[in-house]
Coordinates of C-alpha atoms in Angstrom, one line a residue:
X6 CA 33.6 127.5 98.0
X7 CA 33.3 129.9 95.1
X8 CA 34.0 129.1 91.5
X9 CA 36.3 132.1 91.1
X10 CA 38.6 130.3 93.5
X11 CA 38.9 127.3 91.1
X12 CA 41.5 128.9 88.9
X13 CA 43.0 131.7 90.9
X14 CA 44.1 130.5 94.3
X15 CA 47.8 129.8 94.1
X16 CA 49.3 128.4 97.1
X17 CA 47.5 125.5 98.8
X18 CA 50.1 123.5 96.9
X19 CA 53.3 125.1 95.5
X20 CA 52.7 123.0 92.5
X21 CA 49.2 124.6 91.6
X22 CA 49.1 127.4 89.2
X23 CA 45.5 127.2 87.8
X24 CA 45.6 128.8 84.5
X25 CA 47.0 128.3 81.0
X26 CA 48.2 129.3 77.6
X27 CA 49.0 128.2 74.3
X28 CA 52.3 126.9 72.7
X29 CA 55.3 128.2 70.7
X30 CA 55.7 128.2 66.8
X31 CA 57.8 126.1 64.8
X32 CA 61.6 127.0 64.2
X33 CA 63.8 126.4 61.5
X34 CA 67.0 127.0 63.8
X35 CA 68.7 123.7 64.5
X36 CA 71.9 122.4 66.0
X37 CA 73.4 119.1 66.0
X38 CA 73.5 117.1 69.4
X39 CA 74.5 113.4 69.1
X40 CA 72.4 111.9 66.5
X41 CA 69.6 114.2 66.4
X42 CA 69.2 117.7 65.1
X43 CA 68.0 120.0 67.7
X44 CA 65.9 123.2 67.1
X45 CA 67.0 126.1 69.3
X46 CA 63.6 127.6 69.5
X47 CA 60.0 126.6 68.8
X48 CA 58.4 123.2 68.1
X49 CA 59.0 120.5 67.0
X50 CA 62.4 120.2 69.0
X51 CA 64.0 117.4 66.7
X52 CA 63.1 116.8 63.1
X53 CA 63.4 113.1 63.4
X54 CA 61.5 111.2 66.1
X55 CA 63.5 110.7 69.2
X56 CA 62.8 108.2 72.0
X57 CA 64.2 108.5 75.5
X58 CA 63.6 107.1 78.9
X59 CA 62.4 109.1 81.8
X60 CA 62.3 108.0 85.6
X61 CA 60.0 110.0 87.9
X62 CA 58.2 109.4 91.3
X63 CA 54.3 108.8 90.8
X64 CA 51.6 109.8 93.2
X65 CA 49.3 107.1 91.8
X66 CA 46.6 109.3 90.2
X67 CA 47.2 108.2 86.7
X68 CA 49.4 106.3 84.3
X69 CA 51.9 108.8 82.8
X70 CA 51.2 107.2 79.4
X71 CA 47.9 108.1 79.6
X72 CA 48.4 111.9 80.7
X73 CA 46.9 114.1 78.0
X74 CA 49.6 116.8 78.6
X75 CA 52.3 114.5 78.2
X76 CA 51.0 112.9 74.9
X77 CA 50.1 116.3 73.4
X78 CA 53.6 117.6 74.3
X79 CA 55.3 114.4 72.7
X80 CA 53.3 115.3 69.4
X81 CA 54.6 119.1 69.6
X82 CA 58.1 118.1 70.3
X83 CA 58.5 115.0 68.3
X84 CA 60.1 113.4 71.4
X85 CA 58.6 110.2 72.9
X86 CA 59.3 109.2 76.5
X87 CA 59.4 105.7 77.9
X88 CA 58.1 106.2 81.5
X89 CA 59.5 104.4 84.7
X90 CA 57.3 105.8 87.6
X91 CA 57.7 103.9 90.7
X92 CA 55.5 105.0 93.7
X93 CA 56.7 108.1 95.5
X94 CA 57.3 106.1 98.6
X95 CA 59.7 103.8 96.8
X96 CA 61.3 106.3 94.5
X97 CA 64.4 107.2 96.3
X98 CA 65.3 103.6 96.8
X99 CA 64.6 102.8 93.1
X100 CA 66.8 105.7 92.2
X101 CA 69.5 105.1 94.2
X102 CA 69.4 101.4 92.8
X103 CA 69.6 102.7 89.4
X104 CA 72.7 104.6 89.9
X105 CA 74.3 101.7 91.7
X106 CA 73.5 99.2 89.0
X107 CA 74.3 101.7 86.1
X108 CA 70.9 100.9 84.8
X109 CA 69.9 104.5 84.4
X110 CA 67.2 106.5 82.6
X111 CA 68.1 109.2 80.2
X112 CA 66.2 111.7 82.3
X113 CA 65.5 112.1 86.0
X114 CA 62.4 114.2 86.4
X115 CA 60.9 115.6 89.6
X116 CA 63.1 113.7 91.9
X117 CA 63.0 116.4 94.5
X118 CA 64.6 115.4 97.7
X119 CA 65.3 111.9 96.2
X120 CA 68.2 113.4 94.3
X121 CA 69.8 114.9 97.3
X122 CA 72.6 117.6 97.0
X123 CA 75.1 115.2 98.3
X124 CA 73.9 112.7 95.4
X125 CA 74.3 115.4 93.0
X126 CA 77.9 116.1 93.9
X127 CA 78.8 112.4 94.1
X128 CA 77.0 111.1 90.8
X129 CA 78.1 114.3 89.1
X130 CA 81.8 113.8 90.1
X131 CA 81.9 110.1 88.8
X132 CA 80.4 110.8 85.5
X133 CA 76.7 109.6 85.8
X134 CA 75.1 113.0 85.6
X135 CA 75.8 115.3 82.6
X136 CA 77.0 118.9 83.4
X137 CA 74.5 121.3 82.1
X138 CA 76.1 124.7 82.4
X139 CA 77.6 125.0 78.9
X140 CA 74.3 123.7 77.3
X141 CA 71.9 126.0 79.1
X142 CA 72.6 129.2 77.2
X143 CA 71.8 127.7 73.8
X144 CA 69.2 124.9 74.7
X145 CA 67.5 126.4 77.8
X146 CA 67.0 130.1 77.2
X147 CA 64.0 130.5 79.3
X148 CA 65.9 129.1 82.3
X149 CA 69.1 130.9 81.4
X150 CA 66.9 134.1 81.5
X151 CA 65.7 133.2 85.0
X152 CA 69.4 132.8 86.2
X153 CA 70.3 136.1 84.8
X154 CA 67.3 137.8 86.6
X155 CA 68.0 136.0 89.8
X156 CA 71.8 135.2 90.4
X157 CA 70.8 133.1 93.5
X158 CA 69.4 130.5 91.3
X159 CA 72.9 129.8 89.5
X160 CA 74.5 130.1 93.0
X161 CA 72.1 127.6 94.5
X162 CA 72.4 124.8 91.8
X163 CA 76.2 125.1 91.2
X164 CA 78.1 122.3 93.0
X165 CA 81.7 122.8 94.5
X166 CA 83.3 121.4 91.2
X167 CA 81.7 124.3 89.4
X168 CA 79.1 122.3 87.4
X169 CA 75.3 122.4 87.4
X170 CA 74.0 118.8 87.4
X171 CA 70.2 119.4 88.0
X172 CA 67.6 122.1 87.2
X173 CA 65.2 123.0 90.0
X174 CA 61.6 124.0 90.6
X175 CA 61.4 127.7 90.9
X176 CA 58.4 129.7 92.3
X177 CA 57.4 133.3 92.1
X178 CA 54.1 132.8 93.8
X179 CA 53.2 135.2 96.6
X180 CA 52.8 132.4 99.0
X181 CA 56.2 131.0 98.0
X182 CA 57.7 133.8 100.3
X183 CA 56.6 131.8 103.1
X184 CA 59.3 130.0 104.9
X185 CA 56.7 127.7 106.3
X186 CA 52.8 128.1 106.9
X187 CA 52.2 131.3 108.7
X188 CA 50.5 132.0 112.2
X189 CA 47.1 133.5 112.4
X190 CA 45.1 135.6 115.0
X191 CA 41.5 134.6 115.7
X192 CA 39.9 137.6 114.1
X193 CA 36.5 137.0 116.1
X194 CA 38.5 137.1 119.3
X195 CA 40.2 140.4 118.2
X196 CA 36.9 142.0 117.5
X197 CA 35.3 140.8 120.8
X198 CA 38.2 142.5 122.8
X199 CA 38.2 145.6 120.5
X200 CA 41.7 145.0 119.3
X201 CA 42.4 147.0 116.3
X202 CA 46.3 147.0 116.1
X203 CA 48.2 143.9 116.1
X204 CA 51.1 143.5 118.3
X205 CA 54.5 144.5 116.9
X206 CA 56.7 143.9 120.0
X207 CA 57.1 140.8 122.2
X208 CA 55.7 142.8 125.2
X209 CA 52.7 143.8 123.1
X210 CA 52.1 140.1 122.1
X211 CA 52.4 139.1 125.8
X212 CA 49.9 141.6 126.8
X213 CA 47.3 140.3 124.2
X214 CA 47.8 136.7 125.0
X215 CA 47.0 137.6 128.6
X216 CA 43.8 139.3 127.4
X217 CA 43.0 136.0 125.3
X218 CA 43.4 134.0 128.6
X219 CA 41.6 136.1 131.1
X220 CA 38.8 137.9 129.3
X221 CA 36.8 134.9 127.8
X222 CA 37.1 135.9 123.9
X223 CA 35.0 133.0 122.7
X224 CA 32.1 134.0 125.1
X225 CA 31.2 130.6 126.4
X226 CA 31.7 131.3 130.0
X227 CA 34.4 128.8 130.5
X228 CA 38.0 129.3 131.1
X229 CA 39.0 127.0 128.1
X230 CA 40.6 129.8 125.9
X231 CA 44.1 129.0 124.7
X232 CA 46.0 132.1 123.7
X233 CA 49.0 130.4 121.6
X234 CA 49.2 126.9 120.4
X235 CA 51.4 124.9 117.9
X236 CA 52.5 121.2 117.6
X237 CA 56.1 120.8 118.9
X238 CA 56.8 124.5 118.0
X239 CA 57.5 123.5 114.5
X240 CA 55.9 126.7 113.0
X241 CA 55.7 128.9 115.9
X242 CA 59.5 129.1 116.5
X243 CA 59.9 130.1 112.9
X244 CA 57.8 133.1 113.5
X245 CA 58.7 133.9 117.1
X246 CA 62.5 133.4 117.1
X247 CA 63.1 136.3 114.6
X248 CA 61.6 138.6 117.2
X249 CA 65.1 138.0 118.8
X250 CA 67.1 138.3 115.7
X251 CA 67.2 134.6 114.8
X252 CA 65.8 133.0 111.6
X253 CA 66.6 129.2 112.0
X254 CA 67.2 126.5 114.7
X255 CA 70.6 125.8 112.6
X256 CA 73.2 127.7 110.9
X257 CA 72.5 131.4 110.0
X258 CA 74.5 134.0 108.1
X259 CA 74.6 137.5 109.4
X260 CA 76.4 139.1 106.5
X261 CA 79.3 137.1 105.8
X262 CA 79.5 135.4 109.1
X263 CA 77.9 132.0 109.7
X264 CA 77.0 130.9 113.2
X265 CA 75.0 128.3 114.9
X266 CA 71.9 130.0 116.5
X267 CA 71.0 127.5 119.4
X268 CA 74.0 128.7 121.2
X269 CA 73.6 132.3 120.6
X270 CA 72.7 134.4 123.6
X271 CA 69.5 135.8 121.6
X272 CA 68.4 132.2 121.5
X273 CA 68.4 132.1 125.3
X274 CA 66.2 135.2 125.3
X275 CA 63.8 133.3 123.1
X276 CA 63.6 130.3 125.3
X277 CA 63.3 132.6 128.4
X278 CA 60.2 134.4 126.6
X279 CA 58.7 131.1 125.5
X280 CA 59.1 129.6 129.2
X281 CA 57.3 132.7 130.6
X282 CA 54.5 132.1 128.1
X283 CA 54.2 128.4 129.0
X284 CA 54.3 128.9 132.9
X285 CA 51.7 131.5 132.7
X286 CA 49.4 129.3 130.7
X287 CA 49.7 131.4 127.5
X288 CA 51.3 128.7 125.5
X289 CA 49.3 125.7 125.1
X290 CA 50.3 123.0 127.7
X291 CA 49.7 120.3 124.9
X292 CA 52.2 122.0 122.4
X293 CA 54.9 119.4 122.6
X294 CA 52.6 116.4 122.8
X295 CA 49.5 117.1 120.7
X296 CA 49.0 115.8 117.1
X297 CA 47.9 118.4 114.3
X298 CA 44.4 117.0 114.3
X299 CA 44.2 117.7 118.0
X300 CA 45.2 121.2 117.4
X301 CA 42.5 121.6 114.6
X302 CA 39.9 120.1 116.8
X303 CA 40.5 123.0 119.3
X304 CA 40.3 125.4 116.6
X305 CA 37.1 124.2 115.4
X306 CA 35.8 124.5 119.0
X307 CA 36.9 128.2 119.0
X308 CA 39.5 127.8 121.8
X309 CA 42.6 129.4 119.9
X310 CA 43.7 132.8 119.8
X311 CA 46.9 132.5 117.7
X312 CA 47.7 129.4 115.8
X313 CA 49.7 128.0 112.8
X314 CA 48.4 126.7 109.6
X315 CA 48.7 127.3 105.9
X316 CA 45.4 129.1 106.0
X317 CA 43.4 129.9 108.9
X318 CA 40.3 128.1 107.9
X319 CA 42.1 124.8 107.7
X320 CA 42.4 124.9 111.6
X321 CA 39.1 126.8 112.5
X322 CA 36.7 125.2 110.1
X323 CA 35.2 128.5 109.2
X324 CA 34.4 129.4 105.6
X325 CA 37.2 130.9 103.2
X326 CA 35.2 134.3 103.3
X327 CA 35.2 134.3 107.1
X328 CA 38.9 133.5 107.3
X329 CA 39.5 136.9 105.9
X330 CA 38.8 138.2 109.3
X331 CA 41.6 136.3 110.7
X332 CA 45.0 138.6 110.2
X333 CA 48.3 137.1 109.4
X334 CA 50.9 137.3 112.3
X335 CA 52.8 140.6 112.3
X336 CA 56.5 140.2 112.7
X337 CA 57.8 141.4 116.2
X338 CA 60.7 143.3 117.6
X339 CA 62.3 142.9 121.1
X340 CA 65.1 144.6 123.0
X341 CA 67.6 142.0 121.4
X342 CA 66.3 142.8 117.9
X343 CA 64.7 146.3 117.4
X344 CA 64.3 145.6 113.7
X345 CA 61.7 143.4 112.5
X346 CA 62.8 140.3 110.4
X347 CA 61.1 137.0 109.2
X348 CA 62.7 133.9 107.4
X349 CA 61.9 133.8 103.8
X350 CA 61.8 130.8 101.6
X351 CA 64.4 130.8 98.6
X352 CA 61.7 129.7 96.3
X353 CA 63.9 127.0 94.7
X354 CA 63.5 123.3 95.0
X355 CA 66.8 121.5 93.8
X356 CA 67.2 118.5 92.0
X357 CA 64.1 118.1 89.9
X358 CA 65.5 117.6 86.4
X359 CA 68.8 115.7 85.7
X360 CA 70.4 114.1 82.4
X361 CA 72.5 111.0 82.8
X362 CA 75.4 109.7 80.9
X363 CA 73.1 107.4 78.9
X364 CA 71.3 110.2 77.5
X365 CA 71.4 110.3 73.7
X366 CA 70.7 114.0 73.3
X367 CA 71.2 116.2 76.2
X368 CA 70.3 119.3 74.1
X369 CA 67.0 117.9 73.1
X370 CA 66.4 117.0 76.6
X371 CA 67.1 120.6 77.8
X372 CA 64.8 122.1 75.1
X373 CA 62.1 119.6 76.3
X374 CA 62.0 120.9 79.8
X375 CA 63.1 124.5 79.2
X376 CA 59.6 125.2 77.9
X377 CA 58.1 124.8 81.3
X378 CA 60.3 127.7 82.6
X379 CA 58.4 130.2 80.5
X380 CA 54.9 131.5 81.3
X381 CA 53.2 129.7 78.6
X382 CA 55.0 126.4 79.2
X383 CA 54.3 126.5 82.9
X384 CA 50.6 127.2 82.4
X385 CA 50.5 124.5 79.8
X386 CA 52.1 121.9 82.1
X387 CA 49.7 122.8 84.9
X388 CA 46.3 122.6 82.9
X389 CA 47.1 120.7 79.9
X390 CA 46.0 121.3 76.3
X391 CA 42.7 122.5 75.4
X392 CA 39.6 120.3 75.9
X393 CA 40.4 118.9 79.4
X394 CA 40.4 121.7 82.0
X395 CA 39.7 124.5 79.7
X396 CA 38.2 125.7 76.2
X397 CA 38.6 128.8 74.2
X398 CA 35.6 131.0 73.7
X399 CA 34.6 134.5 72.7
X400 CA 33.1 137.1 74.9
X401 CA 30.5 139.8 74.0
X402 CA 33.2 142.1 72.7
X403 CA 34.5 139.1 70.3
X404 CA 37.8 138.6 72.4
X405 CA 39.2 135.3 72.7
X406 CA 39.3 134.0 76.4
X407 CA 39.9 130.9 78.1
X408 CA 36.8 129.4 80.0
X409 CA 36.4 126.4 82.3
X410 CA 35.6 123.3 80.5
X411 CA 32.2 121.7 80.9
X412 CA 32.1 119.5 84.0
X413 CA 34.9 121.2 85.9
X414 CA 34.0 122.4 89.3
X415 CA 35.7 123.5 92.6
X416 CA 35.0 120.1 94.0
X417 CA 36.6 118.1 91.2
X418 CA 39.2 120.2 89.5
X419 CA 42.3 118.8 91.3
X420 CA 41.1 115.2 90.7
X421 CA 40.7 116.0 87.0
X422 CA 44.0 117.8 86.8
X423 CA 45.9 115.0 88.4
X424 CA 44.8 112.7 85.7
X425 CA 46.4 114.9 82.8
X426 CA 49.6 116.4 84.0
X427 CA 52.7 115.2 86.1
X428 CA 52.7 118.7 87.7
X429 CA 50.4 117.3 90.6
X430 CA 51.9 116.5 93.9
X431 CA 55.4 116.8 92.8
X432 CA 57.9 119.5 92.4
X433 CA 58.1 119.4 88.7
X434 CA 60.9 121.3 87.0
X435 CA 59.2 124.5 86.0
X436 CA 58.4 128.1 87.0
X437 CA 55.3 129.0 88.8
X438 CA 53.9 132.6 89.5
X439 CA 50.8 134.6 90.2
X440 CA 49.7 135.0 86.6
X441 CA 46.1 136.5 87.0
X442 CA 45.9 137.5 83.3
X443 CA 45.9 133.9 82.2
X444 CA 43.2 132.9 84.7
X445 CA 40.5 130.5 83.2
X446 CA 37.2 132.1 83.7
X447 CA 33.7 130.9 84.4
X448 CA 32.1 132.3 81.3
X449 CA 33.4 134.7 78.5
X450 CA 32.0 137.7 80.1
X451 CA 33.3 137.0 83.7
X452 CA 35.5 139.9 84.8
X453 CA 36.7 138.2 87.9
X454 CA 40.1 136.9 87.6
X455 CA 41.4 136.7 91.0
X456 CA 39.2 135.8 94.1
X457 CA 38.8 138.2 97.0
X458 CA 40.6 135.7 99.2
X459 CA 43.6 135.4 96.9
X460 CA 43.9 139.2 96.9
X461 CA 43.8 139.1 100.7
X462 CA 46.3 136.7 101.2
X463 CA 48.6 138.4 98.9
X464 CA 48.1 141.7 100.5
X465 CA 48.8 140.2 104.0
X466 CA 52.0 138.5 102.5
X467 CA 53.1 141.8 100.9
X468 CA 52.5 143.8 104.1
X469 CA 53.7 141.3 106.6
X470 CA 56.3 139.0 105.2
X471 CA 58.0 140.6 101.9
X472 CA 59.3 143.7 103.7
X473 CA 60.9 141.9 106.5
X474 CA 61.9 138.7 104.8
X475 CA 65.3 137.3 104.8
X476 CA 66.7 133.9 103.8
X477 CA 68.2 132.5 106.9
X478 CA 71.0 130.7 104.9
X479 CA 71.4 129.9 101.2
X480 CA 71.0 126.6 99.4
X481 CA 74.6 125.3 99.5
X482 CA 76.4 122.1 98.4
X483 CA 79.1 120.4 100.6
X484 CA 82.1 118.5 99.3
X485 CA 82.4 114.9 99.8
X486 CA 84.9 115.6 102.6
X487 CA 82.7 118.2 104.2
X488 CA 79.8 115.8 104.2
X489 CA 81.9 113.3 105.8
X490 CA 83.0 115.6 108.7
X491 CA 79.6 116.5 109.7
X492 CA 77.4 113.7 109.0
X493 CA 77.6 112.2 112.4
X494 CA 77.1 115.4 114.2
X495 CA 74.3 117.1 112.2
X496 CA 71.4 114.7 113.2
X497 CA 72.7 114.6 116.9
X498 CA 72.8 118.4 117.1
X499 CA 69.3 118.7 115.8
X500 CA 67.8 116.0 118.0
X501 CA 69.5 117.5 121.2
X502 CA 68.7 121.2 120.4
X503 CA 64.9 120.3 119.8
X504 CA 64.7 118.1 122.9
X505 CA 66.4 120.9 124.8
X506 CA 64.1 123.5 123.6
X507 CA 61.0 121.7 124.9
X508 CA 62.7 121.2 128.2
X509 CA 63.6 124.9 128.7
X510 CA 60.2 125.9 127.6
X511 CA 58.2 123.7 130.0
X512 CA 60.7 124.2 132.8
X513 CA 61.9 120.5 132.9
X514 CA 65.4 122.0 132.4
X515 CA 66.0 125.3 134.3
X516 CA 67.3 128.2 132.3
X517 CA 70.0 128.3 134.7
X518 CA 71.5 125.3 133.0
X519 CA 72.1 127.2 129.9
X520 CA 75.9 127.2 130.3
X521 CA 75.8 123.5 130.7
X522 CA 73.7 123.2 127.6
X523 CA 76.1 125.2 125.5
X524 CA 79.1 123.2 126.8
X525 CA 77.2 119.9 125.7
X526 CA 76.9 121.4 122.2
X527 CA 80.4 122.5 121.9
X528 CA 81.3 118.9 122.7
X529 CA 79.3 117.8 119.7
X530 CA 81.6 119.0 117.0
X531 CA 79.7 122.1 116.5
X532 CA 82.8 124.3 115.8
X533 CA 83.5 121.8 112.8
X534 CA 79.9 122.0 111.7
X535 CA 80.1 125.8 111.5
X536 CA 83.4 125.8 109.8
X537 CA 82.1 123.6 107.0
X538 CA 79.1 125.7 106.5
X539 CA 81.2 128.8 106.6
X540 CA 83.2 127.3 103.7
X541 CA 80.2 126.2 101.7
X542 CA 78.8 129.8 102.2
X543 CA 81.9 131.5 100.8
X544 CA 81.7 129.2 97.7
X545 CA 78.2 130.0 97.2
X546 CA 79.1 133.7 97.1
X547 CA 81.6 133.0 94.4
X548 CA 79.3 130.7 92.4
X549 CA 77.5 133.5 90.2

């Protein structure tokens, strides 16, 4: 692994933006909020020391009281936080108990899925969470700017009662486009077979998979080549269903109309195609039974032609540089869908910063988190203050640049970072992006800011995902009545559809039973399910 990757690859974790910058200047603009006078820009945030409590999940890497970034930020802001950080595995239970007992912290931080959209609606309605929308323009200008630049943010965090009760994690990283980790072709196999152009239609993919099976591309003289594999189709379906015009195995909107994809005739076409691959030995017979480790073992034995993973070398075991020979999957078309599309991530994770009714200064709390929605603040949160992950130095031209701190290497950087910042292993409320100009360098005269691998991944994403990307269905909220009306059917539908997918593809259930399958789903309250998500979509459109 090259040192240039240390502070440039953004994507192995959506939380990792390996760079940094300095802080804002002091401000004399203040506004009253509770007992505190809150500066509307700069540091400190409050003139008089302010203490608040914060509850967040811990990944166990370090005590939050000892994190250098939080200690330094407390000095800058004049806000001291008392941390309650139960383990991530217990956090959801602990948070629900806090709401039930009314023993609430002032701030809920990096809650992610623990503060569900349903909980936001419920706890907001009963007054336990503070509405933020009127405070945001004045006390969260960075976040407010992001909402103006991207109206989808406001739409996605506005509950049915018109309030914003929690701020999200927002990603602008290139790899944040990925709905889920891509599929990759085995570049060595392509080279062996003389393939220079990737398949762009389902027929072309079928032809290539046949060659993978029959022409011994791994060159070992054995019939052990596996053209296509996955684990329970969890990733492959996301990239192969779009060839038939479908982006998700759930509700999807085409224009303003919401429909349930698993009963669409195009979904039958997808199942028919996948059954053909399975029946002819082109789809791994172990797809619905193997573990991810078993899949990876096949990759390391050079038995896979097309496979899923975040990066290809995670499966193949090859070097990072060698993995640049493994091209990303090219979106396909078919007679059912002549235009290539792929699902795109909305790049928003909701529920990561909320203020409770006990909070003594919501304005100060918003100012505290808003810094992390700026470039400087985000980089600061990720890499901490000077002297831990980085230092300033002058290059031969006398320019001030950031250099890697002594003792920081590829091998230990994430471990070191986990000790100084809460933005590790959690979806912290912040903005992340591909900020190459702020990358930390190995030495003052090192001109390399972005590694070749990072550039390659970005180019693959820009060519094969961004032009074809579409969000399958937006991030919406359901009302309490809507939640109640679909709660019992949602899990039942998901389970039945996934089980049926496996049976149709493997041939356990013949495709001639399609009408029977659709009739079963119709009897599972699917019409009401779609009606609810149509209403939620209509509200979402009006939320901006």
